Backbone as JSON, one array per atom type, in Angstrom:
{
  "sequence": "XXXXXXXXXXXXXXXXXXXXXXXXXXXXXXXXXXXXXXXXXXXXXXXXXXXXXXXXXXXXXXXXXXXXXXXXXXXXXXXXXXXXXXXXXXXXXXXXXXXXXXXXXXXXXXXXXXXXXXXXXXXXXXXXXXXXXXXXXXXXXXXXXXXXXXXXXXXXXXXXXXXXXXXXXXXXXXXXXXXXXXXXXXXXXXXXXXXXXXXXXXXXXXXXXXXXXXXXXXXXXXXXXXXXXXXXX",
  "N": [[1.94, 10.24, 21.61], [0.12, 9.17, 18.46], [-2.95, 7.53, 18.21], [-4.09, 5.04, 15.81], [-7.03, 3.06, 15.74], [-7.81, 0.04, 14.03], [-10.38, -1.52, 13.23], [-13.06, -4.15, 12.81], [-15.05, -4.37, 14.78], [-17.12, -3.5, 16.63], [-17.36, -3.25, 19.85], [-15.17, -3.84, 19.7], [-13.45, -2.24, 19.37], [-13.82, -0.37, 21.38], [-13.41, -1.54, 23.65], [-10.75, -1.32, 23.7], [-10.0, 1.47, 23.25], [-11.37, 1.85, 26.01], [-9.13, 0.72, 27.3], [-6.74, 2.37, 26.4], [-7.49, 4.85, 27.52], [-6.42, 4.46, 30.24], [-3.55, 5.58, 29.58], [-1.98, 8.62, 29.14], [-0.24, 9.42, 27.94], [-1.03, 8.84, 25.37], [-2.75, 9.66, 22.24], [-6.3, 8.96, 20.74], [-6.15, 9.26, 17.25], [-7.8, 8.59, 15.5], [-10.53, 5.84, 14.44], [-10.52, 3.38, 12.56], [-12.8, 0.95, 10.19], [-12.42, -0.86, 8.41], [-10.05, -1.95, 5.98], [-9.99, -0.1, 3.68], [-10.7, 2.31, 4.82], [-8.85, 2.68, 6.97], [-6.4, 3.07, 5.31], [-7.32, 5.68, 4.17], [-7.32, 7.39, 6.37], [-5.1, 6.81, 7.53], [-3.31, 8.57, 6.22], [-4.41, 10.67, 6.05], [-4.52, 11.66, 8.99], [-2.34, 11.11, 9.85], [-0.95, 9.15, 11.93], [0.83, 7.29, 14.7], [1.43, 5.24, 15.61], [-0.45, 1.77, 14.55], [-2.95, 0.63, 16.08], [-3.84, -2.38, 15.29], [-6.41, -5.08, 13.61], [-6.62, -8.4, 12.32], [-8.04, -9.92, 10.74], [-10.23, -8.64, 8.5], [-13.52, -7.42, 7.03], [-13.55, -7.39, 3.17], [-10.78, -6.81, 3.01], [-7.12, -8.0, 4.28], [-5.51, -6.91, 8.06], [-3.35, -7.52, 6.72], [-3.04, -6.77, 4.29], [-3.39, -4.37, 4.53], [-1.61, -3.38, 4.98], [0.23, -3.71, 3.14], [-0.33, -2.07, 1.25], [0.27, 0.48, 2.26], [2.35, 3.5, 1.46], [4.51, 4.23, 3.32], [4.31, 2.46, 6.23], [2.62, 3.32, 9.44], [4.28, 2.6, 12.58], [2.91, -0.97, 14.04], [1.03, -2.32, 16.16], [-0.53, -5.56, 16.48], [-4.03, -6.37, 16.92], [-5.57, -9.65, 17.98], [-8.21, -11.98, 17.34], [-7.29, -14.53, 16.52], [-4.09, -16.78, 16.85], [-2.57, -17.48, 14.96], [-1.31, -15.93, 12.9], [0.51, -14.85, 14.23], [3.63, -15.28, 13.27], [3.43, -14.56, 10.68], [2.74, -11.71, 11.49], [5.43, -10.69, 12.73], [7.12, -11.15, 10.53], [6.24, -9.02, 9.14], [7.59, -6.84, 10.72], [5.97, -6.07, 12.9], [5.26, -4.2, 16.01], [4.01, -5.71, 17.91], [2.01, -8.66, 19.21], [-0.95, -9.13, 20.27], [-3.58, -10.86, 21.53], [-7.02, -11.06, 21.45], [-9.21, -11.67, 24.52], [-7.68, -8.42, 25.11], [-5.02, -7.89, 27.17], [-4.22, -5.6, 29.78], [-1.71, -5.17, 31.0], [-0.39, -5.99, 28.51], [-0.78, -4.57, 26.64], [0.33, -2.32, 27.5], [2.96, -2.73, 27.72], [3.35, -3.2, 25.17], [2.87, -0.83, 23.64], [4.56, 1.13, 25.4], [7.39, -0.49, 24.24], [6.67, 0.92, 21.47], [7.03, 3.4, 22.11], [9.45, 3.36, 22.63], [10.56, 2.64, 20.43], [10.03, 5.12, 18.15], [11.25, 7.07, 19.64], [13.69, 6.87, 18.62], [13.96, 7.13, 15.91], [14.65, 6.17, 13.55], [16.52, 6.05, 10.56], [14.54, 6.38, 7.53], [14.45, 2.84, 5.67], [15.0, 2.16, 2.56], [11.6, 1.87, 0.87], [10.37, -1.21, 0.05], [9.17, -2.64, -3.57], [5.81, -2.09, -3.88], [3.55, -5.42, -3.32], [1.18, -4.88, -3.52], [-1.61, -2.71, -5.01], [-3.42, 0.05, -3.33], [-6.42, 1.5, -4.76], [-8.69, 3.99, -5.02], [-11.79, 5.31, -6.63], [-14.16, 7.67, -6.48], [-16.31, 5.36, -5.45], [-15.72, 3.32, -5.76], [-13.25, 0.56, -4.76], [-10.45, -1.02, -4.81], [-8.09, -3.56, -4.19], [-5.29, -4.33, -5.52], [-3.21, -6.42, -6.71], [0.01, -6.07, -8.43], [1.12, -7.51, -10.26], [-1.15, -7.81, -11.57], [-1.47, -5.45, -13.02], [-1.92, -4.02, -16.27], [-0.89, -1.57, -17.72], [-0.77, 1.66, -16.56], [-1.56, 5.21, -17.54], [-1.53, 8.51, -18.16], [-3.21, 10.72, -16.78], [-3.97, 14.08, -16.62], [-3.56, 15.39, -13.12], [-3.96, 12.49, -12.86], [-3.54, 8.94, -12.81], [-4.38, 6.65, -15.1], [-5.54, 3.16, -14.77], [-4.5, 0.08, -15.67], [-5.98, -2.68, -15.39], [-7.04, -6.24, -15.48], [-10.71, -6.08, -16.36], [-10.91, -3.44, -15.6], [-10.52, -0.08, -15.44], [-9.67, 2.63, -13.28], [-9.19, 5.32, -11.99], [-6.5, 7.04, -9.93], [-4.77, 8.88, -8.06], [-2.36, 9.67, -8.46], [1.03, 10.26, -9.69], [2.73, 9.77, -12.82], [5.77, 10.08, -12.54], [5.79, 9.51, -10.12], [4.41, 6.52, -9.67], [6.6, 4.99, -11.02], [8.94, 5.45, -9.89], [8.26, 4.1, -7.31], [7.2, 1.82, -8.19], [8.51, -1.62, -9.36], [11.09, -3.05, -10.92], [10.13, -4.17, -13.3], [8.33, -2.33, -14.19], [8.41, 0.03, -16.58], [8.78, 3.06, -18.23], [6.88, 4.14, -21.21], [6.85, 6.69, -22.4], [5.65, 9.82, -22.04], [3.3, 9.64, -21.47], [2.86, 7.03, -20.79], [3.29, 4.57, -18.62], [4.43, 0.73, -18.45], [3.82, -2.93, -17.62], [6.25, -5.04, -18.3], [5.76, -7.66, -18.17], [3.55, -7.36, -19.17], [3.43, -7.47, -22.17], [2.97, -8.22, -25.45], [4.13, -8.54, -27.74], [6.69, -6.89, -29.55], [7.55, -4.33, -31.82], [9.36, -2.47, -34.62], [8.94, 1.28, -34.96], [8.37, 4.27, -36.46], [10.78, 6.4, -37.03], [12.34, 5.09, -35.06], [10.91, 4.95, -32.87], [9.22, 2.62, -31.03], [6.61, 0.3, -31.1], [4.55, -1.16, -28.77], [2.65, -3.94, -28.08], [0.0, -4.88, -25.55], [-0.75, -7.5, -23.83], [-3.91, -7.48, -23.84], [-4.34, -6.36, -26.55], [-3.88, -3.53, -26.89], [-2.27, -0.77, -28.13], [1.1, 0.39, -27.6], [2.95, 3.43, -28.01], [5.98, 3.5, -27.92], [8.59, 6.36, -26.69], [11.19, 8.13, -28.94], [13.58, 7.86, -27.48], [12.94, 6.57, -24.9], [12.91, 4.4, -26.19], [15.36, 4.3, -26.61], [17.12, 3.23, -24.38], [15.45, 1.23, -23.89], [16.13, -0.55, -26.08], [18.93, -0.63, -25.36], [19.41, -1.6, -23.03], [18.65, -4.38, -23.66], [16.3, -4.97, -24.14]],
  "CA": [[1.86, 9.15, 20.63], [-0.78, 9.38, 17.99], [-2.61, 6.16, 17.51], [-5.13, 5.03, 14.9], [-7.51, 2.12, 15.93], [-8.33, -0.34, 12.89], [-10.99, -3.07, 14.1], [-14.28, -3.7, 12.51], [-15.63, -4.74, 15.66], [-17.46, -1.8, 17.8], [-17.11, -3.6, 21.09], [-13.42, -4.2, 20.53], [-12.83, -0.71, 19.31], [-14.51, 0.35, 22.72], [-12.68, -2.24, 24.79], [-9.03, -0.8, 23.1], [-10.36, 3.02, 23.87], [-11.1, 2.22, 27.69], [-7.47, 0.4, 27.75], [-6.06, 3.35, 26.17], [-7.74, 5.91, 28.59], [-5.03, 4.53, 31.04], [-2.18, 6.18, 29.25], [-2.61, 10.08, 28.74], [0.92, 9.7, 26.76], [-1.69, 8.44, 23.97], [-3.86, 9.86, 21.87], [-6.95, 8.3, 19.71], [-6.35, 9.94, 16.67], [-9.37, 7.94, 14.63], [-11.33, 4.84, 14.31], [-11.57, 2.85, 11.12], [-13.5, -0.31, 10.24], [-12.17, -1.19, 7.46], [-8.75, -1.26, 5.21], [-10.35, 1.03, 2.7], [-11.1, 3.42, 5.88], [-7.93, 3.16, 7.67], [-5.76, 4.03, 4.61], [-7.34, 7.22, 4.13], [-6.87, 7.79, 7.43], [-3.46, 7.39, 7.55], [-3.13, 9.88, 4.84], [-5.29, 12.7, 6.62], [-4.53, 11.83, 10.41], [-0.8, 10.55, 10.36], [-0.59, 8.39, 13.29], [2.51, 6.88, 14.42], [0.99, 3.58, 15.46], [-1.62, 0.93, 14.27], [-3.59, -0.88, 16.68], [-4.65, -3.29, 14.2], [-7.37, -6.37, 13.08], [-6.46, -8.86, 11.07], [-9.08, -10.59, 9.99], [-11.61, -7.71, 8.56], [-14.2, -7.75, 5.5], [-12.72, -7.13, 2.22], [-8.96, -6.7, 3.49], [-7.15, -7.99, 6.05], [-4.95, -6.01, 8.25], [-1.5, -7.43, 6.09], [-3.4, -6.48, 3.01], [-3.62, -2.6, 4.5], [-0.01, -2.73, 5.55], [0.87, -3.99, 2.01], [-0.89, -0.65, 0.24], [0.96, 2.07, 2.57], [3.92, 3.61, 0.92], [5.21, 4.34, 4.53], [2.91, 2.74, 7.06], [2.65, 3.18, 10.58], [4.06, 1.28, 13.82], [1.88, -1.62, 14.34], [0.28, -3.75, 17.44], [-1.53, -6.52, 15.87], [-4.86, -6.93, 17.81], [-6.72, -10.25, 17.08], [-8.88, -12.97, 18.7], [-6.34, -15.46, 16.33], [-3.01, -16.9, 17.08], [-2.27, -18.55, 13.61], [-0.7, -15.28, 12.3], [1.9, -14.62, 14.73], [5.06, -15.75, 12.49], [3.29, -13.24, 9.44], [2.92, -10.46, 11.56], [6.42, -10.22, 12.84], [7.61, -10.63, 9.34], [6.22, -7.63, 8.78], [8.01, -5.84, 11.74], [4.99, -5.21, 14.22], [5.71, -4.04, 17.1], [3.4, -6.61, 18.9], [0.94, -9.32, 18.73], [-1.7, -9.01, 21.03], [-4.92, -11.83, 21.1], [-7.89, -11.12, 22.54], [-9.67, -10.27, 24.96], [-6.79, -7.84, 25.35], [-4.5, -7.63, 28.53], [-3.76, -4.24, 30.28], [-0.1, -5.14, 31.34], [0.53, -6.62, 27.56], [-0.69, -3.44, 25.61], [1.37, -1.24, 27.67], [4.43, -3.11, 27.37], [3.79, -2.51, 23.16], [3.0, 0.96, 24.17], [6.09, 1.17, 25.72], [7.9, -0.73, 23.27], [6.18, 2.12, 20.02], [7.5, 4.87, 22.43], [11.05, 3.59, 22.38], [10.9, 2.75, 18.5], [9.72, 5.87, 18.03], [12.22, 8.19, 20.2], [15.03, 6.47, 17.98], [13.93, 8.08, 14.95], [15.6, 5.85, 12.84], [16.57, 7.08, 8.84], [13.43, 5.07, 6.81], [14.87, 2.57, 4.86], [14.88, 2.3, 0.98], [10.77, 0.8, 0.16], [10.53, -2.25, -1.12], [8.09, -2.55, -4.41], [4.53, -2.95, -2.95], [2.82, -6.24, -3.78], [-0.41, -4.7, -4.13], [-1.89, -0.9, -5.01], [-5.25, 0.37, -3.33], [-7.44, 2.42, -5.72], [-9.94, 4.45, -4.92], [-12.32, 5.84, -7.72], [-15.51, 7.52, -6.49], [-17.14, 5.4, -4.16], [-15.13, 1.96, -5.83], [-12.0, 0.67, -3.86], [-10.11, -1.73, -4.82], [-6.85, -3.65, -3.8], [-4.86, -4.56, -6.72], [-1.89, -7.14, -6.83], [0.49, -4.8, -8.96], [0.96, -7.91, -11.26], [-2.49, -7.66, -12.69], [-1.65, -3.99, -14.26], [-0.82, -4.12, -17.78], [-0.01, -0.07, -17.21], [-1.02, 3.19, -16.42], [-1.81, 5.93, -18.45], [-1.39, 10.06, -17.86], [-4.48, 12.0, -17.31], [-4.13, 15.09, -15.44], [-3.08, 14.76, -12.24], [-3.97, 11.37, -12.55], [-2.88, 8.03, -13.5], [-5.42, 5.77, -15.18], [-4.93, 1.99, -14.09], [-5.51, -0.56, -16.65], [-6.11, -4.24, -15.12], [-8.49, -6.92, -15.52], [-11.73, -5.31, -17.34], [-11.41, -1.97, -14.95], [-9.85, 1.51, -15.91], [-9.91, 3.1, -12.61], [-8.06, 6.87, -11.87], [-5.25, 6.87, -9.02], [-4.25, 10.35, -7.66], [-0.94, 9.1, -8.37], [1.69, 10.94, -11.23], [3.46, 8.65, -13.64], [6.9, 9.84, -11.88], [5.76, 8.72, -8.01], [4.14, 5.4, -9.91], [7.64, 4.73, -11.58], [9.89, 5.7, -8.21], [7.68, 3.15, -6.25], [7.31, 0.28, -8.27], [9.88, -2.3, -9.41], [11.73, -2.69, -12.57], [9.56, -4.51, -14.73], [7.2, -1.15, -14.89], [9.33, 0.69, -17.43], [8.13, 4.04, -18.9], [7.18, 4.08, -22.33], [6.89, 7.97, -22.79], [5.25, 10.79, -20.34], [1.88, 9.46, -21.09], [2.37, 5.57, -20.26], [3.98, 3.39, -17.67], [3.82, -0.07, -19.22], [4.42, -3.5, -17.39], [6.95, -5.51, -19.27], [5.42, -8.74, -18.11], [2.02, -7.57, -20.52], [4.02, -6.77, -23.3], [3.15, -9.34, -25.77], [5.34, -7.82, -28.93], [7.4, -5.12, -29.57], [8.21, -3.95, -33.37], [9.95, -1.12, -34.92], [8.28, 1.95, -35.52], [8.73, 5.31, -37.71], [11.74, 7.63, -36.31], [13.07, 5.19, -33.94], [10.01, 4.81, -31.99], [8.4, 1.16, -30.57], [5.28, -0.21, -30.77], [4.09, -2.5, -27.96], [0.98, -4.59, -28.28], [-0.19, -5.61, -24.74], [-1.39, -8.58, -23.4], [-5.07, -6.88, -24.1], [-4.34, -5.9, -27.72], [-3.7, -2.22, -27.05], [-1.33, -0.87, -28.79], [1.31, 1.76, -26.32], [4.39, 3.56, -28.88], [7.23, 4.29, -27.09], [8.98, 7.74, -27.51], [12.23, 7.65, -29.34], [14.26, 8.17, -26.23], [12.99, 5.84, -24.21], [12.64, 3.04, -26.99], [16.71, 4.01, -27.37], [17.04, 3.0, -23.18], [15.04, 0.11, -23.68], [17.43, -1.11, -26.63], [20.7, -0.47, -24.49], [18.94, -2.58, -21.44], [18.56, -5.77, -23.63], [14.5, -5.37, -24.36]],
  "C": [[0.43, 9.1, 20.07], [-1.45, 7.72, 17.88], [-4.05, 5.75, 16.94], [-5.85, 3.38, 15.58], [-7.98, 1.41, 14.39], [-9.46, -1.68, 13.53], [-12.27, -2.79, 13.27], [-15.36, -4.06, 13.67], [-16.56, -4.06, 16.36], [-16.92, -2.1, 19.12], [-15.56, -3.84, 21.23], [-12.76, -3.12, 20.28], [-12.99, 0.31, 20.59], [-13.86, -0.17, 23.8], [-10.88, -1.55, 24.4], [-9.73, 0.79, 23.97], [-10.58, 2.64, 25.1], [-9.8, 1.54, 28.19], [-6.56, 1.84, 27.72], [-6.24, 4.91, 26.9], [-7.08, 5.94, 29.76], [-3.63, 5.27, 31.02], [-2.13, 7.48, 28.59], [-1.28, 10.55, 27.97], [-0.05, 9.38, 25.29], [-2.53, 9.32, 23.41], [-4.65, 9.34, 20.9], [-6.78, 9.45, 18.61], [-7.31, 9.86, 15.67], [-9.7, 6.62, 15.13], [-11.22, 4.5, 13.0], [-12.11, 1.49, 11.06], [-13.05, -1.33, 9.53], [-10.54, -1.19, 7.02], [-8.94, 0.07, 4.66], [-10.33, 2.23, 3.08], [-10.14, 3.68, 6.11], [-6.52, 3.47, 6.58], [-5.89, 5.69, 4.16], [-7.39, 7.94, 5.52], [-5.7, 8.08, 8.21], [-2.83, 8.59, 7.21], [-3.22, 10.95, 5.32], [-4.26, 12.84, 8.44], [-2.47, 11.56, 10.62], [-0.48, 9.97, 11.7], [0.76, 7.67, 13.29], [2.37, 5.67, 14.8], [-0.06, 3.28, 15.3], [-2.12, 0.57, 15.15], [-4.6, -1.87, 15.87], [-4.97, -4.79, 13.41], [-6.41, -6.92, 12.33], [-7.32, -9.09, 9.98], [-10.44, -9.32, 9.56], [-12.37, -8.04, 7.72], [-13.87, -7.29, 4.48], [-11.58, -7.07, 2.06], [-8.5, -7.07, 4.44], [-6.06, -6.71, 6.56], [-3.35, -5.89, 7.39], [-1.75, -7.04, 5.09], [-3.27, -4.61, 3.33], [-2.09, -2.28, 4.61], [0.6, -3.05, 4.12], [1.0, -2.76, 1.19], [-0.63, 0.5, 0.96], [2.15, 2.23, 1.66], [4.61, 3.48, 2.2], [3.93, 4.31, 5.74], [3.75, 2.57, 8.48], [3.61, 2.32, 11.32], [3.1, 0.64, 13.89], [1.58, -2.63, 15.4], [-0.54, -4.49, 16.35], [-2.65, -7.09, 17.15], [-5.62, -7.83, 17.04], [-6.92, -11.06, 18.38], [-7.79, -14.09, 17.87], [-4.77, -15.58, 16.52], [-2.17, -17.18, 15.92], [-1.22, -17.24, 12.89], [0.15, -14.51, 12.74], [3.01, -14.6, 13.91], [4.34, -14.5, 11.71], [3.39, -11.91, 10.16], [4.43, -10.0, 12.14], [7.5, -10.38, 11.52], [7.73, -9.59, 8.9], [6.71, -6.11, 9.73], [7.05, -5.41, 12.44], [5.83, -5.78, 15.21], [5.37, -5.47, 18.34], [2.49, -7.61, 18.44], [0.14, -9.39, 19.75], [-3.36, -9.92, 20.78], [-5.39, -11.44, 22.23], [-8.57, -12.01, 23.08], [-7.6, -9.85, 25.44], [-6.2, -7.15, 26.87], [-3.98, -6.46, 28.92], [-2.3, -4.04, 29.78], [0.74, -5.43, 29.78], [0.56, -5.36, 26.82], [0.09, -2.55, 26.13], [2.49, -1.88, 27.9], [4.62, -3.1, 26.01], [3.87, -1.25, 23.2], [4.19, 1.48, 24.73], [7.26, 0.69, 24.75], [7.73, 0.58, 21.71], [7.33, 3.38, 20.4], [8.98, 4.41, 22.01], [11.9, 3.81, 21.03], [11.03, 4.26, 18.03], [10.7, 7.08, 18.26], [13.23, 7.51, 19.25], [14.94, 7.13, 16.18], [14.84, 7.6, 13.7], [15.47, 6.07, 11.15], [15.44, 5.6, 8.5], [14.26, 4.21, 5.87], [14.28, 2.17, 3.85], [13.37, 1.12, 1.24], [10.91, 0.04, -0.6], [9.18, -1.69, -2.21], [7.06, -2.82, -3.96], [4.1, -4.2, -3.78], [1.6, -5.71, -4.79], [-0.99, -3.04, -3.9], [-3.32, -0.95, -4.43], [-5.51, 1.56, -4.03], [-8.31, 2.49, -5.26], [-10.44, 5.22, -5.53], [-13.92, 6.2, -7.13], [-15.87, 6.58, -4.92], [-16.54, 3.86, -4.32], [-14.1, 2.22, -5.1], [-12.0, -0.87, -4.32], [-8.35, -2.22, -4.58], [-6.21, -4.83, -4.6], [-3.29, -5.44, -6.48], [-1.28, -6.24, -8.18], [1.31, -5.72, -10.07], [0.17, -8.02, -12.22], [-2.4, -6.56, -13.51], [-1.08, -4.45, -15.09], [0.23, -2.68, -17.97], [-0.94, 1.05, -17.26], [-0.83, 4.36, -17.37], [-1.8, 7.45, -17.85], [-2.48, 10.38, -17.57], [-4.55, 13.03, -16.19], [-3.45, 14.99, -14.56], [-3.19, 13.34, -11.58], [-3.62, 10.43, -13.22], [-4.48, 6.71, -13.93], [-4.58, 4.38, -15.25], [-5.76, 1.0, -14.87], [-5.2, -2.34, -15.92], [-7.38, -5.15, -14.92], [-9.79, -6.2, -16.9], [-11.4, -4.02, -16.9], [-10.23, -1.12, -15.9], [-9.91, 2.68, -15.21], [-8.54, 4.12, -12.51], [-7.55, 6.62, -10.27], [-5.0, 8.32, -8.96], [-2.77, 9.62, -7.65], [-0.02, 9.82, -9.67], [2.51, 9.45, -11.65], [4.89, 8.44, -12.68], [6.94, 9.04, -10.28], [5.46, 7.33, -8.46], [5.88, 4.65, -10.19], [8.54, 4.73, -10.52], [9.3, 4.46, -7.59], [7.52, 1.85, -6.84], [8.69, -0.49, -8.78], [10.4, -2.32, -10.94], [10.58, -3.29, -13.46], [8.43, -3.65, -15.16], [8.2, -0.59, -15.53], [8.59, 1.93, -17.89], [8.01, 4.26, -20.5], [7.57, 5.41, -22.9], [6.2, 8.63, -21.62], [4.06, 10.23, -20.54], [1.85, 8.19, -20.44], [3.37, 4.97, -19.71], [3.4, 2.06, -17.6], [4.59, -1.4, -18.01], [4.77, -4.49, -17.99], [6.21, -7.05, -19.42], [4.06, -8.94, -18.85], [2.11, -7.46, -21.58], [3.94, -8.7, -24.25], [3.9, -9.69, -27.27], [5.86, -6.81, -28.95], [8.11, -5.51, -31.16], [8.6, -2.58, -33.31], [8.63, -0.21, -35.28], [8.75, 2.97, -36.3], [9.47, 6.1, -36.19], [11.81, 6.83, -34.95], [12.41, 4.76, -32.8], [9.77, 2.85, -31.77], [7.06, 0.92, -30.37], [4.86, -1.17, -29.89], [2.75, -2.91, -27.77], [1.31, -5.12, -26.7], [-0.89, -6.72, -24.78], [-3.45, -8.59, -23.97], [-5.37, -6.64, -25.52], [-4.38, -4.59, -27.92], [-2.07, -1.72, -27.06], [-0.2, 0.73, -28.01], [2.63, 2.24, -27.93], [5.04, 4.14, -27.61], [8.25, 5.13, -27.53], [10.46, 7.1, -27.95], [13.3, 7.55, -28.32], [14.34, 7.07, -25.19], [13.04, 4.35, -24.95], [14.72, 2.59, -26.97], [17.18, 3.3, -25.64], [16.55, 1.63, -22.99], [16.12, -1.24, -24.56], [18.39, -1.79, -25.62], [20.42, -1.0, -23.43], [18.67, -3.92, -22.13], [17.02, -6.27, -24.09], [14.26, -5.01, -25.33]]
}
């Protein structure tokens, strides 16, 4: 069992590692401090459970579990009680308040393994709340109502919300698969959300013009303008 530590603590990332030196079914497969950290860690390391903070700086731990496509098993380690009810909303495995008890973490540890051997089919993602972007050395974690829409470039998707215009290793088709209906595609370059759309007129051959919320102006190809028709928009 692979398992990723998230804590920004040092001393409680050190007190988890000499718990977990009890059980040689485990292995540490990282450390992160952060959200920002332990998503790209997911990514690289693939662990199969969280042991993870709530309360961190910039994110908490429901904010990191919001921005996986497919995240982890999770223990919830905290020093608070208050977010019991949220974290089994979100299906963790455990809730664990510190200082952290031997006998409790290996009864979640035990609990991961059984989840785990069952191997059950993933079911259908919901739409995430909120996207993390990382551009460079920015990171940010985006409620996925603030985009007006995304734009083509390369293998990347530029992300238009607020003032920013930050790039996403993300393609238009994986953006479109993962979010919910009211992102619609206008054409291959732009994935627009309907809720920024603050007109729509005819254009030449069929096409649509949509002015966003911003005053930028997206056309939509004839194809998809004829799709948007036949849906009522």
């Amino acid at each position: 069992m692979r398992v990723l530590i998230v804590d920004d603590e040092r001393l409680a990332r050190a007190e988890l590692r000499r718990l977990l030196a009890a059980h040689p079914e485990v292995t540490i497969a990282g450390e992160a401090v952060n959200a920002a950290q332990a998503i790209e860690q997911v990514a690289q390391l693939r662990p199969d459970v969280l042991l993870l903070d709530v309360q961190m700086p910039g994110a908490s731990g429901f904010d990191l579990l919001q921005a996986l496509d497919d995240p982890p098993e999770v223990i919830f380690t905290t020093a608070f009680d208050r977010y019991a009810l949220q974290a089994f909303e979100v299906n963790a495995l455990d809730y664990l308040q510190k200082p952290i008890q031997a006998p409790r973490l290996a009864a979640a540890l035990q609990r991961a393994a059984r989840r785990l051997a069952l191997h059950p089919l993933p079911a259908a993602a919901a739409a995430p709340r909120q996207l993390f972007i990382k551009d460079g050395e920015r990171c940010w974690f985006v409620e996925t109502g603030r985009i007006r829409l995304f734009e083509s470039d390369g293998n990347y998707a530029r992300v238009y919300f607020d003032a920013e215009r930050p790039l996403l290793l993300r393609s238009l088709n994986q953006l479109e698969e993962r979010l919910g209906p009211r992102f619609v595609r206008a054409s291959r370059k732009h994935l627009v959300n309907l809720d920024h759309v603050r007109t729509m007129a005819a254009g030449d051959g069929g096409t649509l013009i949509l002015e966003m919320t911003d005053g930028m102006r997206v056309e939509v190809s004839r194809r998809r303008a004829a799709a948007l028709r036949a849906a009522g928009l």
